[in-house]
Every structure is written in C-alpha cells, then in structure tokens.
XYZ file of C-alpha atoms in Angstrom:
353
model
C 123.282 72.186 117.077
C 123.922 69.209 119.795
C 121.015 67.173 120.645
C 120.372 67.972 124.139
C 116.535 67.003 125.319
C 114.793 64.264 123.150
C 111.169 63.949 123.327
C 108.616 61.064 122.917
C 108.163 61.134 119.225
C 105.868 58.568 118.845
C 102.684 61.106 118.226
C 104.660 62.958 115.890
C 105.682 59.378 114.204
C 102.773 58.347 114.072
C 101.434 61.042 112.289
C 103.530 61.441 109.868
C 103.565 57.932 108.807
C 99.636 58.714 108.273
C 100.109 61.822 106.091
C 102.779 60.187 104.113
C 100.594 56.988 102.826
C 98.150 59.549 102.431
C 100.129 61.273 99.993
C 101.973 58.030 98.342
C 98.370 57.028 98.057
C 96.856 60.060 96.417
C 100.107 60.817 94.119
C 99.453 56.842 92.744
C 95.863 57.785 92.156
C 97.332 60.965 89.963
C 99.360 59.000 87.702
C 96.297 56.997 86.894
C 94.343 60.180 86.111
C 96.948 61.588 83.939
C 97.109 58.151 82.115
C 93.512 58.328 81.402
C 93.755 62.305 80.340
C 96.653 61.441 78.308
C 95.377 58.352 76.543
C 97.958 56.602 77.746
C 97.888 52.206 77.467
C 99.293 51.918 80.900
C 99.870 53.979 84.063
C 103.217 55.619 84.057
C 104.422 56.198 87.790
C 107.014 58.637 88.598
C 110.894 57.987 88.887
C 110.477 57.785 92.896
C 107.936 55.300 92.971
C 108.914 52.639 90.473
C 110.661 50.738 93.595
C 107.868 51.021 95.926
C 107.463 49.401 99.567
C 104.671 46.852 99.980
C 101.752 49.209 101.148
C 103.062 51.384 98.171
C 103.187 48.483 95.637
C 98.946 47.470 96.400
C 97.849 51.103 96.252
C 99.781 50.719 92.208
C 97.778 47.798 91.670
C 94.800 48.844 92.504
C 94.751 51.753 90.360
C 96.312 49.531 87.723
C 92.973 47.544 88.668
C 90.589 50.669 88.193
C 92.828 52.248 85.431
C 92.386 48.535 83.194
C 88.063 48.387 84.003
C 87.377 52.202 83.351
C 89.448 51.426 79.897
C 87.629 48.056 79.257
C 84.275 49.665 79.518
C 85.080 52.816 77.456
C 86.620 49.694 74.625
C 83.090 47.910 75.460
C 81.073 51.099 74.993
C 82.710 52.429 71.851
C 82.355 48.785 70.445
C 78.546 49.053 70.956
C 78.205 52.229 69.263
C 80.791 50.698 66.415
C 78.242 48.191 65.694
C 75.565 50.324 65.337
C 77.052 52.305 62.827
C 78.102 49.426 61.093
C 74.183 47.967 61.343
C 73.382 51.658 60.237
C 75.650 51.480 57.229
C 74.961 48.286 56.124
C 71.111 49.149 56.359
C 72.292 51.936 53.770
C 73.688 49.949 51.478
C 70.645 47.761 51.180
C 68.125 50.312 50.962
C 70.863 51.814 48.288
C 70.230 49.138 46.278
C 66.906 49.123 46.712
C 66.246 52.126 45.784
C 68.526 51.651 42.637
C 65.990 48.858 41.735
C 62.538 50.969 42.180
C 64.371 53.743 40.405
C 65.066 51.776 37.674
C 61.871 50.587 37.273
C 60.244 53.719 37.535
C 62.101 55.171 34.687
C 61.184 51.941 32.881
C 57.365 52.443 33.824
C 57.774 56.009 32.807
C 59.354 54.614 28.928
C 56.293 52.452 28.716
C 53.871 55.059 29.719
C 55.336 57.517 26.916
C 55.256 54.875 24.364
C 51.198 53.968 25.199
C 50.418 57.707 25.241
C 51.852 57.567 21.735
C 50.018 54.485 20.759
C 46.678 55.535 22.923
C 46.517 59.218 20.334
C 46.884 56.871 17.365
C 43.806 54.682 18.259
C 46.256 51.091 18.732
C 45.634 51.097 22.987
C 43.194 51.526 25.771
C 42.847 53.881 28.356
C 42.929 50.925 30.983
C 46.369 50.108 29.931
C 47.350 53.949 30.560
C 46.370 53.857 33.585
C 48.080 50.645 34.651
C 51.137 52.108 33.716
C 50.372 55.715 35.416
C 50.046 53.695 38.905
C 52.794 51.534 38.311
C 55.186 54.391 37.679
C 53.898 56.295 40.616
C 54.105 53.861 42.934
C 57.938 53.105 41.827
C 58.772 56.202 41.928
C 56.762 56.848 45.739
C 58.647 54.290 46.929
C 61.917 55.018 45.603
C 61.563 58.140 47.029
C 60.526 57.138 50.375
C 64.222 54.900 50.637
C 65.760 58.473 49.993
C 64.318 59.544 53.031
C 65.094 55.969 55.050
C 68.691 56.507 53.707
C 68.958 60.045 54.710
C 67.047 58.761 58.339
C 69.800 56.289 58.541
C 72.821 58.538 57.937
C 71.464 60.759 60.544
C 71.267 58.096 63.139
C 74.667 57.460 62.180
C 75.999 61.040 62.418
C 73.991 61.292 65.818
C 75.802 58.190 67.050
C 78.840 59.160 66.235
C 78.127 62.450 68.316
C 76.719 59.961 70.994
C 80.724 58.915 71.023
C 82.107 61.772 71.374
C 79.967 63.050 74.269
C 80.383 60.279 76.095
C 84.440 60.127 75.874
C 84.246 64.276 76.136
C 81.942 63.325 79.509
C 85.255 60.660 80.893
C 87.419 63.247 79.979
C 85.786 65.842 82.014
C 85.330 63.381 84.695
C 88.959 62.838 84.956
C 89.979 65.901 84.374
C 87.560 66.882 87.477
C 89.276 64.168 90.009
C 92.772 65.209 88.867
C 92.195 68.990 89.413
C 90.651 67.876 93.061
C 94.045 65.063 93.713
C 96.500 67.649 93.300
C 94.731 69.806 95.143
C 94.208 67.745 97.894
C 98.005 66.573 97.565
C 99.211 70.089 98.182
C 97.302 70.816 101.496
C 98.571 67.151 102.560
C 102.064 68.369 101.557
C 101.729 71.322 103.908
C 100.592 69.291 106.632
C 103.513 66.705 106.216
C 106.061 69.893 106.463
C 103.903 71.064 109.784
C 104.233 67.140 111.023
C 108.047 67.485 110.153
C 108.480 70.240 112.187
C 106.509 69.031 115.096
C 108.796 66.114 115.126
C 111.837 67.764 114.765
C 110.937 69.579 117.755
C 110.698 66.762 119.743
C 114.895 66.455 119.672
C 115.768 70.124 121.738
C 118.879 71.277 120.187
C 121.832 73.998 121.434
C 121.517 77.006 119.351
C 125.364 77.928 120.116
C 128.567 76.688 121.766
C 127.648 76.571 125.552
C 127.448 74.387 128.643
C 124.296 73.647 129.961
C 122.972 75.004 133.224
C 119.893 74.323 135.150
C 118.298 71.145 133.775
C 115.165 70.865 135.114
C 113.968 67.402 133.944
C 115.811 64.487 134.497
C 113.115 61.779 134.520
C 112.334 59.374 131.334
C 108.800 59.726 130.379
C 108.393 63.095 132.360
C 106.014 65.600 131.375
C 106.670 68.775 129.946
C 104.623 71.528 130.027
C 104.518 74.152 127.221
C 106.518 77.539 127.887
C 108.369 75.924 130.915
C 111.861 76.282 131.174
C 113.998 73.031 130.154
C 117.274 73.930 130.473
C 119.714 77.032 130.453
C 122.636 77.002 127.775
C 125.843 79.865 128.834
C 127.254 80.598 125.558
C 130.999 80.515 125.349
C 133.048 82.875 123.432
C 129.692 85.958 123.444
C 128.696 88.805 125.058
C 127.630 88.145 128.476
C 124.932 90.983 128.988
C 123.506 91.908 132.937
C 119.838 92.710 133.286
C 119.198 95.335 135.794
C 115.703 97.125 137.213
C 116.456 100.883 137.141
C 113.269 103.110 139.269
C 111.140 105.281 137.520
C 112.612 107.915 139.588
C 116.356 107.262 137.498
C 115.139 106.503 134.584
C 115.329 110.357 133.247
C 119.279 109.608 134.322
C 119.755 106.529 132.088
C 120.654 106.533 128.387
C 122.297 103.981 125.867
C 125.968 104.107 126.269
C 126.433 104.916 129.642
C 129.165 103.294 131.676
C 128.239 100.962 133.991
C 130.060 99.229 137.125
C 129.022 95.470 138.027
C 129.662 93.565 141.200
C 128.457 89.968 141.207
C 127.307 89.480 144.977
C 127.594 85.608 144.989
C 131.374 86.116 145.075
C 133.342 87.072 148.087
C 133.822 90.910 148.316
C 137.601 90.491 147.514
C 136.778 90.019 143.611
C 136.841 92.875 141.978
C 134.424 94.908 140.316
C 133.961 95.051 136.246
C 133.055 97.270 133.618
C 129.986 97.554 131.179
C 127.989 99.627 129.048
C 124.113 100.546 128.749
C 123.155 98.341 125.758
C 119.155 98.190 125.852
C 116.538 100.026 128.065
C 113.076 99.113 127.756
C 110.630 101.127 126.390
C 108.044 100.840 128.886
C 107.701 99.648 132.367
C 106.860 96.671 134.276
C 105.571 95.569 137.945
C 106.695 93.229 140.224
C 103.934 90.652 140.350
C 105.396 89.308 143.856
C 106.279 93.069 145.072
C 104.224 95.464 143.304
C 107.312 97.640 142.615
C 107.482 99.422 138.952
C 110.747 99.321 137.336
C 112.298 99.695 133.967
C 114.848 97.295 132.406
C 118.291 97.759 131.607
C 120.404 95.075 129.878
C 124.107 96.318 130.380
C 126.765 94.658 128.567
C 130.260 93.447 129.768
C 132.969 95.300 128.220
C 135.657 93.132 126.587
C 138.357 94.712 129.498
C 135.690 93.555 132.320
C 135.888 90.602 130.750
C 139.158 89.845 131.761
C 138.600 90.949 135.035
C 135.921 88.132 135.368
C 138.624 85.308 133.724
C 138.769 82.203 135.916
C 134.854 82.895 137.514
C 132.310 79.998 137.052
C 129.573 82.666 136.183
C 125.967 80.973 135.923
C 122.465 81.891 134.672
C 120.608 83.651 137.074
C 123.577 84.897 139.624
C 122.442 88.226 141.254
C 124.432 90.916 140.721
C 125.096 94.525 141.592
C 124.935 97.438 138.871
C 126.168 101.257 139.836
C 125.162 103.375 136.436
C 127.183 106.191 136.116
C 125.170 109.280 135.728
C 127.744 111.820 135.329
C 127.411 113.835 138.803
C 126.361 110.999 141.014
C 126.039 106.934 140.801
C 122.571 105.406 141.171
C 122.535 102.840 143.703
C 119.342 101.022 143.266
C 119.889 98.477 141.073
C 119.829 94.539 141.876
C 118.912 91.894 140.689
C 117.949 90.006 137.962
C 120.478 87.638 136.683
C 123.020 87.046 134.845
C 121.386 86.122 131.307
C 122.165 85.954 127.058
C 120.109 88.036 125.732
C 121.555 87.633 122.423
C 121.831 83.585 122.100
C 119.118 82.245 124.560
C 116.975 79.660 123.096
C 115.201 78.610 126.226
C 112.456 80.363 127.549
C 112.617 81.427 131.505
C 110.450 82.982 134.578
C-alpha cells in the first residue's frame, strides 16, 4: 500500500546493521570450519560473498589468518611425529643388522661347539675349550635375542605413534566439527532475529491497507512521539462496504437477529436528506458497559445496502459521524439506537477509542 506515516528508523537501522555483521561474520567463520572438516587447502566462501564490502573483506582474512596457523601447526605436528617414526625405523634397521651379525655368530659358535664335542669324546680337546665355546654361543645367541625384543619394542613405538596421529587429527576434527555444529546454530537464531529486526523496521513506514482517503490525522509534528495502540490516522475505503455500528439495549436484544432490515439516518446532515437502507450484518456475542455512562449495551454492525448506497451518492461521509439506526422488528421499530460512528469494519487497519 501507499506510504502514509514514516517513523524514525534509526533504532531499527541500527539494529539491523548489528545483526547483519553478526551474521556476515559468523557465516565467514563457517566456511573456514567446513574447509578444515573437508580438508580443504584454502577457504572456499560462498557465491554471495566473493565481492565483499570492507568490514566483510577483514572478517575473510582473518579466518584466512586462523584457517593458514591451525593448518601450519597440524603440518608442524604431523612432521614431529614423521620424524619419529623415521628415527624409530631407522633404529630398526640397525638393530636388524645387528642382530643379523650376533645371529650369525651364534650359529657359528654353535658349529664350533659341535665340532669340539666331537673332538672332546675322542680325547684331541679340553673341557676348558668346551666351555669357552658354550658361553660364547650363549651369549650370541642372548643377545641376539634381546635385539628381537628391541626391534619388536621399536615397531610398537612406531605403531603407537602412528595411533598418536590419528588421535590427535581425530581430536581437530572433533573440535571443528564441535564449533561448526555450534556456528550454524548460532547463525539460525541470528537469522530469526534479523527477520524480527526486518519487520520492526518495516513497521516504522505505516502503510494504507486499501484504496481510501485519509481522515483524522492525529500527528502532524516531525519527531513527535507515538504511543503504542494510539490511533494515527483513519483511512475511508473507497469502492467497500460502509458498515454502521449501533448499541442495541439488553431489553431489544431478544428482537434483533442477522438479516434484519435496518433504516439509517446520519444526524450530522440536515433533516432534508433522506434516510437509507441496511441490513443486520454482525451482533456481538456478549455485552459491554459504558465506561463514561455505565449503560450495558450490545453491538450491532449494520451494513449499507448497495440501493442505500445510492441514496447517500454525493455525501462527504467521515469516520466517526453519529448516526441514527431504526431496526425493524417486524411489529414495531426500536428506537434506541445512536451512536457510534460511522466505521470499516472490514478494511480498518488503524486501531481507535
């Protein structure tokens, strides 16, 4: 509809230029996570922030910033463990050899012990020399089989750094994971509170809800104050029903039902225009009292025929004109019925006393 009232939107501004670099903020900080849950080289922003403003633009590089040292410390950390199995594997392949070596001279010892066994039974060598070859061979072979055990020790520390590796990365991953699940979450309450801010400042420009003129402006000052639930303003609708709320007693209200024809007389005019016709579109369900009076009444709404319509062609007819309604009951008219003006109840955006 036509702007009609505009309100100081700087509040509402305000605001919302907060809760959107919130959210360009936090939405920068999501492509970063999903780079780093992705394994990604880079951060990848989406299509409708690869032209960004300034602000937008230092929030990018600073998660470009954080993005590059959380990868060059995982690169540093991984190295570190890389080297260690590398000192790890190369300790292997010495004790390897190693171990090659004592084996081989172990089975050598164990050759020479045979052949002086044979030689000690036929009388040609000394138990002395048996024995020297008894600890020689033992002690090869003790020692070969104690780098078994350093080689096994080894491969071990290697397995368990390996594990070390994957723990750690499985720990960033979590981590990032974590911090993702809480960004998104975070960006859709922050996208709900943008909408509210929206609305708010869409509010501040007061728009006709139909074709009218407007009636009854009741602020006229820049940088007035405006009260919640006060009236602003009164829009009468062209070209729709023009409906006629009347206070019927308690004692008529038996009397009254939907339909019935109605006859209107609008008392601000002089007594030479004519009466017009309605109908008994709404009665309310329960009563009210006069705050000012103390008088109960029901309400009526009676709508203007499309003949009595006519009848009221070339009248300047206004929100809140009294006016006269005579219900037809059938055997008599009820005469008690003045009063509240002229309103829309069906296109009436403004709120009233």
């Amino acid at each position: 509809g036509q702007p009609l009232v505009k309100l100081d939107e700087t509040q509402s501004l305000a605001q919302l230029e907060i809760v959107n670099s919130q959210f360009t903020a936090l939405r920068v900080r999501e492509a970063r996570l999903i780079a780093e849950r992705d394994g990604l080289d880079s951060v990848v922003y989406p299509a409708d922030l690869t032209d960004p403003d300034a602000k937008t633009r230092q929030e990018q590089d600073a998660q470009r910033g954080i993005f590059a040292a959380r990868q060059a410390t995982r690169q540093v950390r991984d190295e570190v463990l890389e080297q260690r199995i590398e000192q790890l594997r190369s300790r292997v392949g010495g004790i390897e050899a190693l171990k090659a070596s004592k084996q081989s001279l172990a089975v050598s010892y164990a050759e020479e012990l045979e052949d002086a066994r044979a030689l000690l039974s036929q009388g040609f060598s000394d138990k002395n020399r048996l024995r020297e070859l008894e600890r020689a061979h033992a002690t090869h072979t003790g020692e070969a089989a104690d780098l078994v055990a350093q080689i096994s020790g080894a491969q071990i520390q290697i397995g368990e750094t390996r594990l070390e590796m994957i723990r750690l990365e499985r720990e960033f991953q979590n981590e990032v994971v974590g911090e993702l699940a809480e960004t998104q979450t975070t960006l859709a309450d922050i996208e709900e509170r943008i909408k509210a801010v929206r609305d708010v400042d869409a509010r501040t420009t007061i728009r006709s809800p139909v074709d009218g003129v407007v009636n009854g402006l009741q602020f006229h000052t820049i940088g007035g104050v405006i009260s919640p639930g006060i009236r602003i303003l009164d829009v009468v609708p062209q070209n729709d029903d023009l409906i006629v709320e009347a206070r019927v007693s308690p004692n008529d209200i038996d009397r009254v039902a939907l339909n019935q024809e109605a006859t209107i007389r609008f008392s601000a005019f002089d007594r030479s225009v004519p009466t017009t016709f309605g109908r008994v579109a709404h009665l309310s369900a329960d009563s009210f009292v006069d705050e000012a009076t103390g008088v109960q009444y029901y309400t009526a709404k009676i709508e203007v025929t499309d003949e009595g319509l006519k009848d009221l062609e070339g009248l300047q007819l206004i929100p809140g004109m009294p006016a006269e309604v005579f219900i037809s009951t059938g055997s008599r008219t009820l005469l008690e019925y003045l009063f509240k003006p002229l309103s829309n109840a069906l296109a009436r955006s403004f709120i009233e006393d």
